[in-house]
Coordinates of C-alpha atoms in Angstrom, one line a residue:
Chain X
X1 CA 0.0 0.0 0.0
X2 CA 1.4 3.4 -1.0
X3 CA 1.7 6.3 1.3
X4 CA -1.9 7.3 2.0
X5 CA -1.3 11.1 2.0
X6 CA -0.3 11.5 -1.6
X7 CA -3.5 13.4 -2.5
X8 CA -4.0 15.1 -5.9
X9 CA -2.6 18.4 -4.5
X10 CA 0.8 16.8 -4.0
X11 CA 3.2 18.1 -6.6
X12 CA 5.0 16.0 -9.2
X13 CA 8.6 15.1 -8.7
X14 CA 10.0 16.7 -11.8
X15 CA 8.6 20.1 -10.8
X16 CA 6.4 20.3 -13.9
X17 CA 4.0 23.2 -14.1
X18 CA 1.0 23.0 -11.8
X19 CA -2.1 21.4 -13.3
X20 CA -5.0 23.6 -14.2
X21 CA -7.2 24.6 -11.3
X22 CA -4.3 25.4 -9.0
X23 CA -4.9 28.2 -6.6
X24 CA -3.5 31.6 -7.6
X25 CA -3.3 34.9 -5.8
X26 CA -2.2 38.3 -6.9
X27 CA -1.3 40.9 -4.3
X28 CA -1.1 44.6 -4.9
X29 CA 1.3 46.5 -2.6
X30 CA 0.4 50.2 -2.7
X31 CA 2.0 51.4 0.5
X32 CA 5.6 51.7 1.6
X33 CA 5.3 51.7 5.4
X34 CA 7.2 48.9 7.1
X35 CA 4.0 47.8 8.8
X36 CA 2.1 48.1 5.5
X37 CA 4.4 46.2 3.2
X38 CA 5.6 43.4 5.6
X39 CA 2.1 41.8 5.7
X40 CA 2.1 41.7 1.9
X41 CA 5.6 40.0 1.8
X42 CA 4.7 37.6 4.5
X43 CA 1.4 36.6 3.0
X44 CA 3.0 36.1 -0.4
X45 CA 5.7 33.9 1.1
X46 CA 3.2 31.9 3.1
X47 CA 1.1 31.5 -0.1
X48 CA 4.2 30.1 -1.9
X49 CA 5.0 27.7 0.9
X50 CA 1.4 26.4 0.7
X51 CA 1.8 25.7 -2.9
X52 CA -0.2 28.7 -4.1
X53 CA 0.9 30.6 -7.2
X54 CA 1.6 34.2 -6.3
X55 CA 2.5 37.5 -7.9
X56 CA 3.0 40.9 -6.3
X57 CA 2.4 44.2 -8.0
X58 CA 4.2 47.1 -6.4
X59 CA 2.7 50.5 -7.1
X60 CA 2.8 54.0 -5.6
X61 CA 4.7 54.1 -2.3
X62 CA 4.9 50.3 -2.5
X63 CA 7.6 50.9 -5.1
X64 CA 9.9 51.8 -2.2
X65 CA 9.9 48.2 -1.1
X66 CA 11.6 47.1 -4.4
X67 CA 13.7 50.2 -4.7
X68 CA 17.3 49.5 -3.9
X69 CA 18.1 52.8 -2.2
X70 CA 14.9 52.8 -0.1
X71 CA 14.1 49.3 0.9
X72 CA 16.3 49.4 4.0
X73 CA 14.8 52.7 5.2
X74 CA 11.1 51.8 5.3
X75 CA 9.4 53.5 8.3
X76 CA 6.4 52.9 10.4
X77 CA 3.9 55.8 10.4
X78 CA 2.4 56.3 13.9
X79 CA 0.6 59.5 12.9
X80 CA -3.1 59.2 12.3
X81 CA -3.1 55.5 13.1
X82 CA -5.9 54.9 15.6
X83 CA -4.2 51.7 16.9
X84 CA -0.8 53.2 17.3
X85 CA 0.5 53.1 20.9
X86 CA 1.9 56.6 20.5
X87 CA -0.5 59.6 20.9
X88 CA -0.7 61.7 17.7
X89 CA 0.5 64.8 19.6
X90 CA 3.7 63.1 20.3
X91 CA 3.9 61.0 17.1
X92 CA 4.1 64.3 15.2
X93 CA 7.3 65.4 16.8
X94 CA 10.5 65.2 14.9
X95 CA 12.3 61.9 15.3
X96 CA 9.4 60.1 16.7
X97 CA 8.8 58.1 13.5
X98 CA 12.4 56.9 13.5
X99 CA 12.2 56.0 17.2
X100 CA 8.9 54.1 16.7
X101 CA 10.3 52.4 13.6
X102 CA 13.4 51.3 15.5
X103 CA 11.2 49.8 18.2
X104 CA 9.1 47.9 15.7
X105 CA 12.2 46.8 13.8
X106 CA 13.6 45.4 17.0
X107 CA 10.4 43.5 17.7
X108 CA 10.4 42.1 14.1
X109 CA 14.1 41.0 14.5
X110 CA 13.3 39.3 17.8
X111 CA 10.7 37.2 16.0
X112 CA 13.2 36.3 13.3
X113 CA 11.1 37.9 10.6
X114 CA 13.4 38.8 7.7
X115 CA 14.0 42.4 6.7
X116 CA 12.1 43.6 3.6
X117 CA 15.2 43.2 1.4
X118 CA 15.6 39.6 2.4
X119 CA 11.9 39.0 2.1
X120 CA 11.9 40.3 -1.5
X121 CA 14.8 38.0 -2.3
X122 CA 13.1 35.0 -0.6
X123 CA 9.9 35.7 -2.6
X124 CA 11.8 35.8 -5.9
X125 CA 13.7 32.6 -5.0
X126 CA 10.5 30.8 -4.1
X127 CA 9.0 31.6 -7.5
X128 CA 6.8 34.5 -6.7
X129 CA 6.6 37.0 -9.6
X130 CA 7.4 40.6 -8.5
X131 CA 6.3 43.4 -10.7
X132 CA 6.8 47.2 -10.6
X133 CA 4.1 49.5 -11.7
X134 CA 5.1 51.4 -14.9
X135 CA 3.0 54.5 -14.1
X136 CA 4.3 54.8 -10.6
X137 CA 7.8 54.4 -11.9
X138 CA 7.2 57.5 -14.1
X139 CA 5.6 59.4 -11.3
X140 CA 8.5 58.8 -8.9
X141 CA 11.0 59.2 -11.8
X142 CA 12.7 55.8 -11.3
X143 CA 14.3 53.5 -13.8
X144 CA 14.6 49.8 -13.7
X145 CA 18.2 50.3 -12.5
X146 CA 16.9 51.8 -9.3
X147 CA 15.0 48.6 -8.5
X148 CA 16.1 45.5 -6.8
X149 CA 17.3 42.8 -9.3
X150 CA 14.6 40.5 -8.0
X151 CA 11.9 42.5 -9.8
X152 CA 10.8 40.5 -12.8
X153 CA 9.4 43.2 -14.9
X154 CA 8.0 46.8 -15.1
X155 CA 4.4 46.4 -16.3
X156 CA 1.1 48.3 -16.5
X157 CA -1.9 47.5 -14.4
X158 CA -3.5 46.0 -17.5
X159 CA -0.6 43.8 -18.0
X160 CA -0.7 42.7 -14.4
X161 CA -4.3 41.6 -14.7
X162 CA -3.6 39.7 -17.9
X163 CA -0.6 37.9 -16.5
X164 CA -2.4 36.9 -13.3
X165 CA -5.5 35.6 -15.1
X166 CA -7.6 33.4 -12.8
X167 CA -5.9 34.7 -9.6
X168 CA -7.6 36.2 -6.6
X169 CA -6.6 39.9 -6.5
X170 CA -5.8 41.2 -3.0
X171 CA -5.2 44.9 -2.6
X172 CA -3.2 45.8 0.5
Chain V
X1 CA -101.4 44.8 103.1
X2 CA -101.5 48.5 103.9
X3 CA -97.8 48.5 104.8
X4 CA -97.0 47.0 101.4
X5 CA -99.2 49.5 99.5
X6 CA -97.6 52.3 101.4
X7 CA -94.2 51.2 100.5
X8 CA -95.2 51.1 96.8
X9 CA -96.7 54.5 96.9
X10 CA -93.6 55.9 98.5
X11 CA -91.5 54.4 95.7
X12 CA -93.8 55.9 93.1
X13 CA -93.6 59.2 94.9
X14 CA -89.8 59.1 94.9
X15 CA -89.8 58.5 91.2
X16 CA -92.3 61.3 90.5
X17 CA -90.0 63.6 92.6
X18 CA -87.1 62.6 90.4
X19 CA -89.0 63.1 87.2
X20 CA -90.2 66.5 88.3
X21 CA -86.7 67.5 89.3
X22 CA -85.3 66.4 85.9
X23 CA -88.1 68.4 84.2
X24 CA -87.1 71.4 86.1
X25 CA -83.4 70.9 85.2
X26 CA -84.3 70.6 81.5
X27 CA -86.5 73.7 81.6
X28 CA -83.7 75.6 83.3
X29 CA -81.2 74.3 80.8
X30 CA -83.3 75.3 77.8
X31 CA -84.0 78.7 79.3
X32 CA -80.4 79.2 79.9
X33 CA -79.2 77.7 76.6
X34 CA -81.6 79.4 74.3
X35 CA -79.7 82.7 74.0
X36 CA -76.5 80.7 73.6
X37 CA -77.9 78.6 70.9
X38 CA -79.3 81.6 69.2
X39 CA -75.8 83.1 69.2
X40 CA -74.3 79.8 67.9
X41 CA -76.9 79.7 65.1
X42 CA -76.1 83.2 64.2
X43 CA -72.4 82.5 64.2
X44 CA -73.0 79.4 62.2
X45 CA -75.1 81.2 59.6
X46 CA -72.4 83.9 59.4
X47 CA -69.7 81.3 58.9
X48 CA -71.7 79.5 56.2
X49 CA -72.3 82.8 54.4
X50 CA -68.6 83.6 54.6
X51 CA -67.8 80.1 53.1
X52 CA -70.4 80.8 50.5
X53 CA -68.8 84.1 49.7
X54 CA -65.4 82.5 49.5
X55 CA -66.7 79.9 47.1
X56 CA -66.1 76.8 49.2
X57 CA -69.5 75.4 48.2
X58 CA -68.8 76.1 44.5
X59 CA -65.5 74.2 44.9
X60 CA -67.2 71.3 46.6
X61 CA -69.8 71.3 43.8
X62 CA -67.0 71.3 41.3
X63 CA -65.3 68.5 43.1
X64 CA -68.5 66.5 43.0
X65 CA -68.5 67.1 39.2
X66 CA -64.9 66.1 39.0
X67 CA -65.7 62.8 40.8
X68 CA -68.4 62.3 38.2
X69 CA -66.0 62.8 35.4
X70 CA -63.5 60.5 37.0
X71 CA -66.0 57.8 37.3
X72 CA -66.9 58.3 33.7
X73 CA -63.4 58.2 32.5
X74 CA -62.1 55.4 34.6
X75 CA -63.8 52.1 35.0
X76 CA -63.4 49.6 37.9
X77 CA -60.7 47.8 35.9
X78 CA -58.6 51.0 35.8
X79 CA -58.9 51.4 39.5
X80 CA -57.8 47.8 39.9
X81 CA -54.8 48.4 37.8
X82 CA -54.1 51.6 39.6
X83 CA -54.0 49.8 42.9
X84 CA -51.2 47.7 41.5
X85 CA -49.0 50.7 40.9
X86 CA -50.2 52.6 43.9
X87 CA -46.8 52.2 45.7
X88 CA -45.0 53.6 42.8
X89 CA -47.5 56.5 42.6
X90 CA -47.1 57.2 46.3
X91 CA -43.3 57.0 46.0
X92 CA -43.4 59.5 43.1
X93 CA -45.7 61.8 45.0
X94 CA -43.5 61.6 48.1
X95 CA -40.3 62.3 46.1
X96 CA -41.9 65.2 44.2
X97 CA -43.1 66.8 47.5
X98 CA -39.8 66.7 49.2
X99 CA -38.8 70.2 50.3
X100 CA -35.8 70.3 47.9
X101 CA -38.0 69.2 45.0
X102 CA -40.5 71.8 45.8
X103 CA -37.8 74.4 46.0
X104 CA -36.4 73.3 42.7
X105 CA -39.9 73.5 41.1
X106 CA -40.2 76.9 42.7
X107 CA -36.9 78.0 41.2
X108 CA -37.8 76.6 37.8
X109 CA -41.1 78.5 38.0
X110 CA -39.3 81.7 38.8
X111 CA -36.9 81.2 35.9
X112 CA -39.8 80.5 33.5
X113 CA -41.6 83.5 34.9
X114 CA -38.6 85.7 34.0
X115 CA -38.0 83.9 30.7
X116 CA -38.9 86.9 28.7
X117 CA -35.8 88.7 30.0
X118 CA -33.4 85.9 29.1
X119 CA -31.1 86.6 26.1
X120 CA -30.8 84.1 23.3
X121 CA -27.5 82.1 23.6
X122 CA -25.3 81.0 20.7
X123 CA -22.8 78.2 20.7
X124 CA -19.9 80.4 21.9
X125 CA -22.0 81.9 24.7
X126 CA -23.0 78.3 25.6
X127 CA -19.4 77.4 25.8
X128 CA -18.5 80.2 28.1
X129 CA -21.6 79.6 30.2
X130 CA -20.4 76.0 30.5
X131 CA -17.5 77.3 32.6
X132 CA -20.0 78.5 35.3
X133 CA -20.0 76.1 38.3
X134 CA -23.7 76.3 38.7
X135 CA -24.3 75.6 35.0
X136 CA -21.9 72.7 35.2
X137 CA -23.7 71.2 38.2
X138 CA -27.0 71.7 36.3
X139 CA -25.6 70.0 33.2
X140 CA -24.5 67.1 35.4
X141 CA -28.0 66.8 36.8
X142 CA -29.6 67.1 33.3
X143 CA -27.3 64.4 31.9
X144 CA -28.1 62.1 34.8
X145 CA -31.8 62.8 34.2
X146 CA -31.3 62.0 30.5
X147 CA -29.4 58.8 31.3
X148 CA -32.3 57.6 33.5
X149 CA -34.8 58.7 30.9
X150 CA -32.9 56.8 28.2
X151 CA -32.6 53.7 30.5
X152 CA -36.3 53.7 31.2
X153 CA -37.1 54.1 27.5
X154 CA -34.5 51.6 26.5
X155 CA -35.8 48.9 28.8
X156 CA -39.2 49.5 27.2
X157 CA -38.1 49.7 23.6
X158 CA -35.3 47.1 23.6
X159 CA -36.6 44.2 21.6
X160 CA -36.4 40.8 23.1
X161 CA -33.4 38.9 22.0
X162 CA -34.7 35.9 20.1
X163 CA -32.4 32.9 20.0
X164 CA -33.1 30.0 17.8
X165 CA -33.9 26.9 19.7
X166 CA -30.8 24.7 19.9
X167 CA -31.0 21.7 17.7
X168 CA -30.3 18.6 19.7
X169 CA -28.6 16.7 16.9
X170 CA -26.7 19.7 15.5
X171 CA -23.4 19.0 17.2
X172 CA -23.5 15.2 16.7
X173 CA -24.7 14.9 13.1
X174 CA -22.8 16.4 10.2
X175 CA -24.3 19.6 8.8
X176 CA -27.1 18.8 6.4
X177 CA -27.6 21.0 3.4
X178 CA -30.8 22.5 5.0
X179 CA -28.7 24.1 7.7
X180 CA -26.6 26.1 5.3
X181 CA -28.1 29.6 4.8
X182 CA -29.0 30.2 1.1
X183 CA -26.6 33.3 0.8
X184 CA -23.6 31.5 2.2
X185 CA -21.6 29.5 -0.4
X186 CA -21.1 26.0 0.7
X187 CA -17.4 25.4 1.2
X188 CA -16.0 22.3 -0.4
X189 CA -14.7 19.9 2.2
X190 CA -11.0 19.5 2.5
X191 CA -9.8 16.3 0.8
X192 CA -7.3 15.5 3.6
X193 CA -8.6 13.7 6.7
X194 CA -8.7 15.7 9.9
X195 CA -5.3 16.3 11.5
X196 CA -6.3 14.7 14.8
X197 CA -7.1 11.4 13.1
X198 CA -4.5 8.7 13.6
X199 CA -3.5 6.6 10.5
X200 CA -1.3 3.5 10.6
X201 CA 0.9 2.8 7.7
X202 CA 3.9 0.4 7.4
X203 CA 3.7 -0.2 11.2
X204 CA 4.0 3.5 12.0
X205 CA 1.5 5.9 13.3
X206 CA 0.8 9.2 11.4
X207 CA -1.6 12.0 12.1
X208 CA -4.3 12.8 9.6
X209 CA -2.1 15.1 7.6
X210 CA 0.6 12.4 7.2
X211 CA 3.1 13.6 9.8
X212 CA 4.9 10.9 11.8
X213 CA 3.6 11.0 15.4
X214 CA 6.8 9.7 17.0
X215 CA 9.9 11.4 15.3
X216 CA 12.3 8.9 17.0
X217 CA 10.6 6.1 15.1
X218 CA 11.9 7.5 11.8
X219 CA 14.5 5.8 9.7
X220 CA 15.9 6.3 6.2
X221 CA 14.0 3.4 4.8
X222 CA 10.7 4.8 6.0
X223 CA 11.8 8.2 4.6
X224 CA 12.4 6.7 1.2
X225 CA 9.0 5.0 1.2
X226 CA 7.2 8.2 2.2
X227 CA 9.0 10.2 -0.4
X228 CA 8.1 7.6 -3.0
X229 CA 4.5 8.1 -1.9
X230 CA 4.8 11.8 -2.5
X231 CA 6.2 11.2 -5.9
X232 CA 9.8 12.1 -4.9
X233 CA 13.0 10.2 -5.5
X234 CA 15.5 11.0 -2.8
X235 CA 18.8 12.4 -4.0
X236 CA 21.9 13.5 -2.0
X237 CA 20.5 17.0 -1.8
X238 CA 17.2 15.7 -0.4
X239 CA 19.1 13.8 2.3
X240 CA 21.1 16.9 3.0
X241 CA 17.8 18.8 3.6
X242 CA 16.2 15.9 5.6
X243 CA 19.2 15.5 7.9
X244 CA 19.5 19.2 8.6
X245 CA 15.7 19.4 9.3
X246 CA 15.9 16.5 11.8
X247 CA 19.0 17.9 13.4
X248 CA 17.4 21.3 13.8
X249 CA 14.2 19.9 15.1
X250 CA 16.0 17.8 17.7
X251 CA 18.1 20.8 18.7
X252 CA 15.4 23.4 18.9
X253 CA 12.3 21.4 19.5
X254 CA 10.4 23.0 16.6
X255 CA 10.4 22.1 13.0
X256 CA 12.3 24.5 10.7
X257 CA 10.5 26.1 7.9
X258 CA 11.7 26.7 4.3
X259 CA 13.9 29.7 5.2
X260 CA 15.8 28.0 8.0
X261 CA 16.3 24.7 6.2
X262 CA 17.4 26.5 3.0
X263 CA 20.0 28.6 4.8
X264 CA 21.0 25.9 7.4
X265 CA 21.4 23.0 4.9
X266 CA 22.9 25.3 2.3
X267 CA 20.7 24.3 -0.6
X268 CA 19.0 27.7 -0.9
X269 CA 15.3 28.6 -1.2
X270 CA 15.0 28.2 -5.0
X271 CA 16.5 24.7 -4.8
X272 CA 14.2 23.8 -1.9
X273 CA 11.2 24.5 -4.2
X274 CA 12.7 22.3 -6.8
X275 CA 13.6 19.4 -4.4
X276 CA 10.2 19.5 -2.6
X277 CA 7.9 21.2 -5.1
X278 CA 5.0 23.3 -4.1
X279 CA 5.1 22.8 -0.4
X280 CA 8.8 22.5 0.4
X281 CA 8.6 23.1 4.2
X282 CA 5.7 20.8 4.7
X283 CA 7.0 18.0 2.4
X284 CA 10.5 18.1 3.8
X285 CA 9.2 17.9 7.4
X286 CA 6.9 15.1 6.5
X287 CA 9.6 13.0 4.9
X288 CA 12.0 13.9 7.7
X289 CA 9.5 12.5 10.2
X290 CA 9.1 15.7 12.2
X291 CA 6.0 17.7 12.9
X292 CA 4.5 20.2 10.5
X293 CA 6.4 23.5 10.7
X294 CA 4.5 26.2 12.5
X295 CA 6.1 29.4 11.5
X296 CA 5.0 31.5 8.5
X297 CA 8.4 32.6 7.2

């Protein structure tokens, strides 16, 4: 009797493309805050580890997450966040954002959650397609050279929808 | 015989004397009292005419009319109901007639009387008036009053919470299609057996997801069989991954996920997805005979 847990979802040994009907998701990352992009990256990674096909579209401030010069300087915004532990009066003072960010970063490191740069690399390695938004690139005057090498392509929103045909779109 | 008769006559005589004496007293009394009584009657008449002048009789007449109206408007059933709430009515009456309440009512009356002289107040004047200690106290009282009003109203208006009667067989029997609301899409059942189910295979015990229950029972032969069941042929790289995963599990007590295995075993994440396609962390842990990895990165 063969191993009883080889269900139809189990992948084939030669790594051939997933059969039709495989789950697919497409995440849209439109914000560049540390607390706003990490969920996207973690969810994308978890999806890949669960055998779900995944692509991520970085647009507007989400571009910072895949921009080489900015990915290591993502901040947490405590202003105007009703759940932030810091009162708005204080969160608006100079330096508070950096202070809060360092606290959160410390917490994230303690939990052994990778930094955004490593997460982007992991996603790319695990076969997640990372796309930059063409329009946002023009808006922020960035070129493909400014982006991390993991980014697969710079495409328009229309392209993204075409390439992720059949996927569940999740806007974060 | 004579003696007896005489004794009787004496007795009668004595009674007659008594009666005559009483009569004289009465006549004296009447004679003396007549002027007094006349005076009293005059006083009485004067009093009554004064009452008449003051309108007491009119009030009494009106009161009689009021009673008539009351009896018209309220039937015996109403009075019966009233008797039920008589305590509350009396309490209310007592509370309302406390001296401080009366004083308050008096004050309010004074204010309303002078209301013509009060200037209209806009939002800013209201704000500055709110700094007045008396106004603040008044606002507190008003708010408390509102709270009580709202509570009384709420207890009246709040609809009764209707809970569906619990179905006796609901927990025991699987959900029938009738139980699923029409708007809710029926989820397709997961193809894998529940994780808490224990499955025996090749003399080993696995949980419902296919993870070996006792990691120490693992051996390479079993790993090869399991990998074969998953459609994998174990190569040197696979073994490298499996050995590292077991070693890490035995050292830390928790199963490593893709990232830790990839960096620890040195095969890299991309290669992990090639060696154990689709679900590298789960598949590697399964073949390595350790529990399902719990972390999400």
